[in-house]
PDB file of C-alpha atoms in Angstrom:
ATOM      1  CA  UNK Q   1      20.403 -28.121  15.933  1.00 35.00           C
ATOM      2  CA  UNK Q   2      23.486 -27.860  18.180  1.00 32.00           C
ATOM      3  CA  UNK Q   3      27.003 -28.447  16.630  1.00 34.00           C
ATOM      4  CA  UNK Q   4      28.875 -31.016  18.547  1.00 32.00           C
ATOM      5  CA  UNK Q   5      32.522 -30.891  17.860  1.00 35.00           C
ATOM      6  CA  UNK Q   6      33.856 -34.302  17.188  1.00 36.00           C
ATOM      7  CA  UNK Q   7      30.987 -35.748  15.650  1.00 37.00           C
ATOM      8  CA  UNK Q   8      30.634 -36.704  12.477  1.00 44.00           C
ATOM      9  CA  UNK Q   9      27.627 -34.076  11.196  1.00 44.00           C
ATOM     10  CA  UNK Q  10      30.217 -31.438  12.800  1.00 46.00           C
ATOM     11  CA  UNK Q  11      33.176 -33.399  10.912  1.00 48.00           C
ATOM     12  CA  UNK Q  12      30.750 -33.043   7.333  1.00 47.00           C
ATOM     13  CA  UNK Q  13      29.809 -29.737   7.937  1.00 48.00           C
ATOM     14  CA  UNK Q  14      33.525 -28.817   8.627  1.00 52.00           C
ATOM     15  CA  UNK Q  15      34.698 -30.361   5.407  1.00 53.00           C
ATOM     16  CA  UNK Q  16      31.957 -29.138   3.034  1.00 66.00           C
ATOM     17  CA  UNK Q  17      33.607 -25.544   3.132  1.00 88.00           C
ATOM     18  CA  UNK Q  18      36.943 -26.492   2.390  1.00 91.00           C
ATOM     19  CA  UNK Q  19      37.669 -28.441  -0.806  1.00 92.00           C
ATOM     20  CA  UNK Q  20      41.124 -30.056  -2.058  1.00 94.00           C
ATOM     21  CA  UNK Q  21      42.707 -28.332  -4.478  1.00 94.00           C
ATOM     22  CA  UNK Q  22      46.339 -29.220  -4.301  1.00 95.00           C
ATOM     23  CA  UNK Q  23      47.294 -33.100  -4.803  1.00 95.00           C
ATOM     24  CA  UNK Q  24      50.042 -34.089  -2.745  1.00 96.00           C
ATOM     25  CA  UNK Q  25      52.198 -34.382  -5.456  1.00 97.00           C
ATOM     26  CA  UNK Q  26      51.814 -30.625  -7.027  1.00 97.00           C
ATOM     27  CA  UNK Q  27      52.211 -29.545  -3.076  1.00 97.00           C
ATOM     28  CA  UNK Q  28      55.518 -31.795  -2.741  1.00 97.00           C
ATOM     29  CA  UNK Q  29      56.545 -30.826  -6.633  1.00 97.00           C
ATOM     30  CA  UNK Q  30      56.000 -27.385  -5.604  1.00 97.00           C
ATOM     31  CA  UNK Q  31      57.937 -27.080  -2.097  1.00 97.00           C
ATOM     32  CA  UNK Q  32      60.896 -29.661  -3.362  1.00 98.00           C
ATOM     33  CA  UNK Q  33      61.452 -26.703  -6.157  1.00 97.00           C
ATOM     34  CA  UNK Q  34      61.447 -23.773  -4.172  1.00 97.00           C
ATOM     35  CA  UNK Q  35      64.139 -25.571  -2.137  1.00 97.00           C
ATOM     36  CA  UNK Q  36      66.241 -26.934  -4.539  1.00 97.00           C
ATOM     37  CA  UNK Q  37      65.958 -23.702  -6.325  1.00 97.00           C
ATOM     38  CA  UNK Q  38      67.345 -22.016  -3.447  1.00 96.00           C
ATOM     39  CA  UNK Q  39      70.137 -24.513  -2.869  1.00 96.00           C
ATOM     40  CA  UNK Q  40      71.601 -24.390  -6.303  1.00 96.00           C
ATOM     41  CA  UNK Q  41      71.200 -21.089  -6.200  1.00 95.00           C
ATOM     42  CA  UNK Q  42      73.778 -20.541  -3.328  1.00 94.00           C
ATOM     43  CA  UNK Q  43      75.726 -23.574  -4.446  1.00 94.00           C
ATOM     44  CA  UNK Q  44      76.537 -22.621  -8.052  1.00 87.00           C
ATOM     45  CA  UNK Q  45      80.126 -20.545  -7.297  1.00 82.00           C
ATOM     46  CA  UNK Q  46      80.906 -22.311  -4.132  1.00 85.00           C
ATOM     47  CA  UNK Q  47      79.988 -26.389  -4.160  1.00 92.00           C
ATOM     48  CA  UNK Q  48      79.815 -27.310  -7.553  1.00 89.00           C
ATOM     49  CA  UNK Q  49      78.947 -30.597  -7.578  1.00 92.00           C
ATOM     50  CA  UNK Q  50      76.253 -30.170  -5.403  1.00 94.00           C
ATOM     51  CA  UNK Q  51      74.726 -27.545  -7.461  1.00 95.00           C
ATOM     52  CA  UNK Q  52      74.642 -29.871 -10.294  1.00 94.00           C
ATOM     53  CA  UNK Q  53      73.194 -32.537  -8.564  1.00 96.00           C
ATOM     54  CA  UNK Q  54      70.229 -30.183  -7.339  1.00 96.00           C
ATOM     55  CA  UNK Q  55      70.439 -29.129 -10.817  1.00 96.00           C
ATOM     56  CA  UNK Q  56      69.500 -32.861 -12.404  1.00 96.00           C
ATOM     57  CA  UNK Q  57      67.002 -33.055  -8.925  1.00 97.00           C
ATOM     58  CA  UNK Q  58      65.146 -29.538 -10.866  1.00 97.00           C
ATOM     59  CA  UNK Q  59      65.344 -31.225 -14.080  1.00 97.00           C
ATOM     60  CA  UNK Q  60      63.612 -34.620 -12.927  1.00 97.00           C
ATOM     61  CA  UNK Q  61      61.156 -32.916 -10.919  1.00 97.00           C
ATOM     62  CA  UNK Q  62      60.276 -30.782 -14.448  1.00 98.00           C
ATOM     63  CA  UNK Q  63      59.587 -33.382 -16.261  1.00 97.00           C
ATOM     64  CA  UNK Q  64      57.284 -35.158 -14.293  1.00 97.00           C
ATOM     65  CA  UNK Q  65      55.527 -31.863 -13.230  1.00 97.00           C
ATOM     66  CA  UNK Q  66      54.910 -31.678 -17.196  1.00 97.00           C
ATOM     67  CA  UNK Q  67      53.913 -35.263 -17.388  1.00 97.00           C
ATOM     68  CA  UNK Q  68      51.516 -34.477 -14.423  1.00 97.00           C
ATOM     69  CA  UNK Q  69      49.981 -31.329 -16.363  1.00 96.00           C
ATOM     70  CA  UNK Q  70      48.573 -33.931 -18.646  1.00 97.00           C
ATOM     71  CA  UNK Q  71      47.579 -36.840 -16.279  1.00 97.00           C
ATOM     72  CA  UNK Q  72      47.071 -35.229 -12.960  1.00 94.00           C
ATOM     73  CA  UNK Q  73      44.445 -34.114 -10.555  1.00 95.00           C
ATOM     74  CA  UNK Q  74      42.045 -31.472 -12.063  1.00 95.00           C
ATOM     75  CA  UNK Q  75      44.305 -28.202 -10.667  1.00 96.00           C
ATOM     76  CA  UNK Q  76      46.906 -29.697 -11.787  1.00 96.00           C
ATOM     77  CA  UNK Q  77      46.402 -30.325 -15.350  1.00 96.00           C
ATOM     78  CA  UNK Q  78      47.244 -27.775 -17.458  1.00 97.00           C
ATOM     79  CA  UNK Q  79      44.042 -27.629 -19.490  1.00 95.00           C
ATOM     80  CA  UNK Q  80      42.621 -26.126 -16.375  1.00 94.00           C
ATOM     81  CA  UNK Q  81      44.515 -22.991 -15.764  1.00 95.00           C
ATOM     82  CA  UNK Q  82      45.710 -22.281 -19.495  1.00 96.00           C
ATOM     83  CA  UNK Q  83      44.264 -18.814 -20.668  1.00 96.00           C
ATOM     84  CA  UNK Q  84      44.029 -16.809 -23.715  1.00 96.00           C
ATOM     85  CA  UNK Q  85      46.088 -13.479 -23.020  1.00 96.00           C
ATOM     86  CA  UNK Q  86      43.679 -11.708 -23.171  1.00 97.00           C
ATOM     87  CA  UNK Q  87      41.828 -13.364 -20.163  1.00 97.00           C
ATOM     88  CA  UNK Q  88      45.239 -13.004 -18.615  1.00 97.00           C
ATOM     89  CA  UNK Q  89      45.412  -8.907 -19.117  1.00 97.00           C
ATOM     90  CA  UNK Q  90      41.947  -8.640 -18.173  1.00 97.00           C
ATOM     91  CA  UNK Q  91      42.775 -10.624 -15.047  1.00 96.00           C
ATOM     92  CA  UNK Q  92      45.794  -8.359 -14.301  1.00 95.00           C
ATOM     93  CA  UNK Q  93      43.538  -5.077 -14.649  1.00 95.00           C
ATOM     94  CA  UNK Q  94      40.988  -6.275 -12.321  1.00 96.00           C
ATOM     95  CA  UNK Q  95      43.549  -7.810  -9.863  1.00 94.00           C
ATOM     96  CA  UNK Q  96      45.262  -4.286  -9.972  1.00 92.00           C
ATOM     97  CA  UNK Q  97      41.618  -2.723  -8.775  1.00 93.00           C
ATOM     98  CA  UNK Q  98      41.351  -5.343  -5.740  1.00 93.00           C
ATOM     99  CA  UNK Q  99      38.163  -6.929  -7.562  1.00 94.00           C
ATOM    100  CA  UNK Q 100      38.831  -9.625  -9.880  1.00 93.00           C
ATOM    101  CA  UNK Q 101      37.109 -12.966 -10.131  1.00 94.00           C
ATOM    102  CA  UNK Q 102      38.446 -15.337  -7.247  1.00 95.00           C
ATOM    103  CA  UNK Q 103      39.391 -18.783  -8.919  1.00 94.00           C
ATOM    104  CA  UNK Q 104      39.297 -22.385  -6.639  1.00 93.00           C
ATOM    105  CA  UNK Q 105      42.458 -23.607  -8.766  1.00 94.00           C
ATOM    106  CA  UNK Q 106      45.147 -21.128 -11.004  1.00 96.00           C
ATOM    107  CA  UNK Q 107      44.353 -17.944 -11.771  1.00 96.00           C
ATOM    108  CA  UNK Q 108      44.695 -16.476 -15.117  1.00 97.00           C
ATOM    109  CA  UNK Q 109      47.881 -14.694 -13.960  1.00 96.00           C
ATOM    110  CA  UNK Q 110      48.707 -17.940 -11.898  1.00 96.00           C
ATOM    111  CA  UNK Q 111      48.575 -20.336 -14.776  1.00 97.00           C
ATOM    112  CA  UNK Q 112      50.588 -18.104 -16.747  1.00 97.00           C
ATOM    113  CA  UNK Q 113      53.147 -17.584 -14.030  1.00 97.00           C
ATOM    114  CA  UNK Q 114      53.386 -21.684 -14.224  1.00 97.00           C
ATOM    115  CA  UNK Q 115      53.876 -21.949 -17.634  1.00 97.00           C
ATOM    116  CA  UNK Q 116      56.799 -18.975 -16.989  1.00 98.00           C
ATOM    117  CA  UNK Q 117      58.882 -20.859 -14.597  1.00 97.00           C
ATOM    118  CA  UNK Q 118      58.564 -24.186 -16.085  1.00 97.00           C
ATOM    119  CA  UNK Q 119      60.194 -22.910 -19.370  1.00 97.00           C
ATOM    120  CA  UNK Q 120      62.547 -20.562 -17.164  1.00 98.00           C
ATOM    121  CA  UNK Q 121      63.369 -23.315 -14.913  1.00 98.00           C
ATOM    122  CA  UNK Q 122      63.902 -25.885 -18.188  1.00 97.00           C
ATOM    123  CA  UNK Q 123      65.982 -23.125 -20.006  1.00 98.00           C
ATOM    124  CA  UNK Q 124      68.547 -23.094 -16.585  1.00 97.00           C
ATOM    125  CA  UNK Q 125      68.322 -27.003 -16.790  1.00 97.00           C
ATOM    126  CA  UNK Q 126      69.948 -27.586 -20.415  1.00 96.00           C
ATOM    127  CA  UNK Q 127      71.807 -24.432 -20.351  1.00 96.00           C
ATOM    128  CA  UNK Q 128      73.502 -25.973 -16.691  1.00 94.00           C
ATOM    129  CA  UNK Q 129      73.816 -29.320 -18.173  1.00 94.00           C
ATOM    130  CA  UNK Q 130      74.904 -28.064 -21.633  1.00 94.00           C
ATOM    131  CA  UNK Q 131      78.149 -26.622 -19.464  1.00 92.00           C
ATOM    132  CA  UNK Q 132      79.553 -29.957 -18.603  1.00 90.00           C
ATOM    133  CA  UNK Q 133      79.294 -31.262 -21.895  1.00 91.00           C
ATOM    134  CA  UNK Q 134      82.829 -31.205 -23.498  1.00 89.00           C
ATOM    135  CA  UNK Q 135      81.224 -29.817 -26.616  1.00 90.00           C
ATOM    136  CA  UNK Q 136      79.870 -26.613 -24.522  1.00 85.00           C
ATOM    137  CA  UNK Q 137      82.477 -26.369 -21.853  1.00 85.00           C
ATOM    138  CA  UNK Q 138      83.796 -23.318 -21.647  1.00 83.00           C
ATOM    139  CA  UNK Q 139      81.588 -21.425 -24.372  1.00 88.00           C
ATOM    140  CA  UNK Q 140      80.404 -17.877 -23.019  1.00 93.00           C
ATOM    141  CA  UNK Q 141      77.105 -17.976 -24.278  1.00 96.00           C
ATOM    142  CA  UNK Q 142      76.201 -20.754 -22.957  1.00 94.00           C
ATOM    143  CA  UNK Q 143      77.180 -19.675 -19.541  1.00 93.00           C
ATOM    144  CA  UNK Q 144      75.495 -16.203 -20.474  1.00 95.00           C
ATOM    145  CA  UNK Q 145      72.100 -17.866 -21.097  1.00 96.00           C
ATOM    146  CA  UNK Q 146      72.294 -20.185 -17.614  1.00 95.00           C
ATOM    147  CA  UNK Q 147      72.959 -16.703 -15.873  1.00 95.00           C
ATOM    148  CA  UNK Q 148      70.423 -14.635 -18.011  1.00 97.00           C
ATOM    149  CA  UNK Q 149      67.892 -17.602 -17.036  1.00 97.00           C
ATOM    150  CA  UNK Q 150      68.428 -17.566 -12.994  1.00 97.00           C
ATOM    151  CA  UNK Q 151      67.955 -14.197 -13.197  1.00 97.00           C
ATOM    152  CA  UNK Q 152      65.024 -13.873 -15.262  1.00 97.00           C
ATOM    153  CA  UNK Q 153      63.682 -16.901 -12.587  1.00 98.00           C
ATOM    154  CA  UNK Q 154      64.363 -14.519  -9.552  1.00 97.00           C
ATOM    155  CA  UNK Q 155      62.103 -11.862 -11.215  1.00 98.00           C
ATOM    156  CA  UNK Q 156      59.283 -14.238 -11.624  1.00 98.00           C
ATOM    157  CA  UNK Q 157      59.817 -15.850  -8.259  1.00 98.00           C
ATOM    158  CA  UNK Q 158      59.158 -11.875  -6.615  1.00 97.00           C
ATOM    159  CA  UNK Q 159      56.208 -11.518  -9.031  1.00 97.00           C
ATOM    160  CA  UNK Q 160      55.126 -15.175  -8.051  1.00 97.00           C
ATOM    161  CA  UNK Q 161      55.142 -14.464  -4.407  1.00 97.00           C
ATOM    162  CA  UNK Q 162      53.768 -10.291  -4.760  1.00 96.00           C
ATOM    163  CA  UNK Q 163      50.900 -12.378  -6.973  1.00 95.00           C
ATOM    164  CA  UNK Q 164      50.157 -14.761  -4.144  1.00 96.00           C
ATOM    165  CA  UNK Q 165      50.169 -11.991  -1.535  1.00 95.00           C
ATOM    166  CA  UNK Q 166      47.963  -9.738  -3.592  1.00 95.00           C
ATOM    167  CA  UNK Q 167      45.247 -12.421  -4.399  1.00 95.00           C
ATOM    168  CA  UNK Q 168      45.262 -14.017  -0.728  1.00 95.00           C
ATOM    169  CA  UNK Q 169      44.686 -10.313   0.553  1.00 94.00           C
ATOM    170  CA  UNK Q 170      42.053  -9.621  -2.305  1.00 94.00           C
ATOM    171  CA  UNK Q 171      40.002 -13.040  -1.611  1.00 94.00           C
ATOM    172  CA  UNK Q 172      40.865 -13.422   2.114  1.00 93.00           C
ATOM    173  CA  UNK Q 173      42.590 -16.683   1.988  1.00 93.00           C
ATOM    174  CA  UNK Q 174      46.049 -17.438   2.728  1.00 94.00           C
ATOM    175  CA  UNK Q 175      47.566 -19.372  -0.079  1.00 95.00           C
ATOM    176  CA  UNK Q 176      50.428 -20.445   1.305  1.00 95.00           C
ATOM    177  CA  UNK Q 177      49.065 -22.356   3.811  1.00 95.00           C
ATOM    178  CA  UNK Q 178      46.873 -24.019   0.855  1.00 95.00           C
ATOM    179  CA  UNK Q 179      49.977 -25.127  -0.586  1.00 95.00           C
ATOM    180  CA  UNK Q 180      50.729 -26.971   2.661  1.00 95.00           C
ATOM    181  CA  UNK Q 181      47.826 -28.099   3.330  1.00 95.00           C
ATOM    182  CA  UNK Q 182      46.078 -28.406  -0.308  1.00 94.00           C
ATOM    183  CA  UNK Q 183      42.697 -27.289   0.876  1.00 95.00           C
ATOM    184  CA  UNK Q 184      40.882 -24.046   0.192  1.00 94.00           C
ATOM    185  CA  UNK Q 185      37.536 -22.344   0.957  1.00 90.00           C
ATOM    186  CA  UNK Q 186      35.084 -23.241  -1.318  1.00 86.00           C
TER     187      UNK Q 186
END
């Protein structure tokens, strides 16, 4: 049988090799992060309110990202991409030798790398908001542990992205376009 683009057998057949992974709100959670993230980042010495106020933004869109890993779309939920770390290693190895297991949702490493910058991203949160609290203002380590914590983000962020680019070269998908678009191969 001939294919005719624009009809609807073409239209099913088109659609049954690409399934939605990514609900629009882990995609919008997701890209809303990385550019808050970045904004607070190069607002924190120079526009202070600002920074704060993408600061509480981070902080909001946490929580419901955590409320979502409970109540959300199957990807999204936490249950699905949560690993022993042993699974995790194992995952690592393989990825390392170009052949591990390809995964429609989070990867081992990916699921752990999740769980990373949540708690990162929570620990620059308080530590942020614990510095305009009168009863923190001006206290080093409180400062110290804000600064440790956007740093220790940054590293996760490059192994976050190196991840991504290793595993869409590995399984021949490009998953940054997935996170636009929220579909991937089958």
């Amino acid at each position: 049988m001939t294919e005719v683009i624009g009809t609807r057998e073409s239209d099913r057949s088109q659609r049954s090799d690409k399934v939605r992974v990514w609900d629009l709100f882990v995609r919008l959670f997701h890209w809303s992060l990385v550019s808050l993230f970045v904004f607070a980042y190069f607002t924190g010495d120079e526009w202070q309110n600002a920074h704060e106020w993408a600061g509480y933004a981070i902080a909001v869109l946490i929580a419901v990202r955590i409320v979502w890993g409970f109540v959300g779309s199957e990807h999204a939920r936490f249950s699905s991409f949560l690993y022993k770390p042993r699974t995790i290693v194992s995952f690592l190895k393989a990825s390392i030798g170009m052949r591990a297991r390809r995964y429609l949702g989070h990867n081992p490493a990916g699921g752990a790398m999740v769980i990373a910058l949540l708690a990162a991203i929570t620990v620059i949160s308080v530590s942020g908001h614990m510095m305009t609290m009168d009863a923190y203002w001006g206290v080093d380590w409180v400062e110290e542990v804000h600064e440790a914590a956007v740093n220790s983000t940054l590293l996760l962020i490059v192994a976050h992205v190196g991840g991504v680019i290793l595993a869409s070269v590995e399984h021949k998908e490009n998953l940054v376009k997935s996170m636009f678009t929220g579909f991937k191969r089958r």
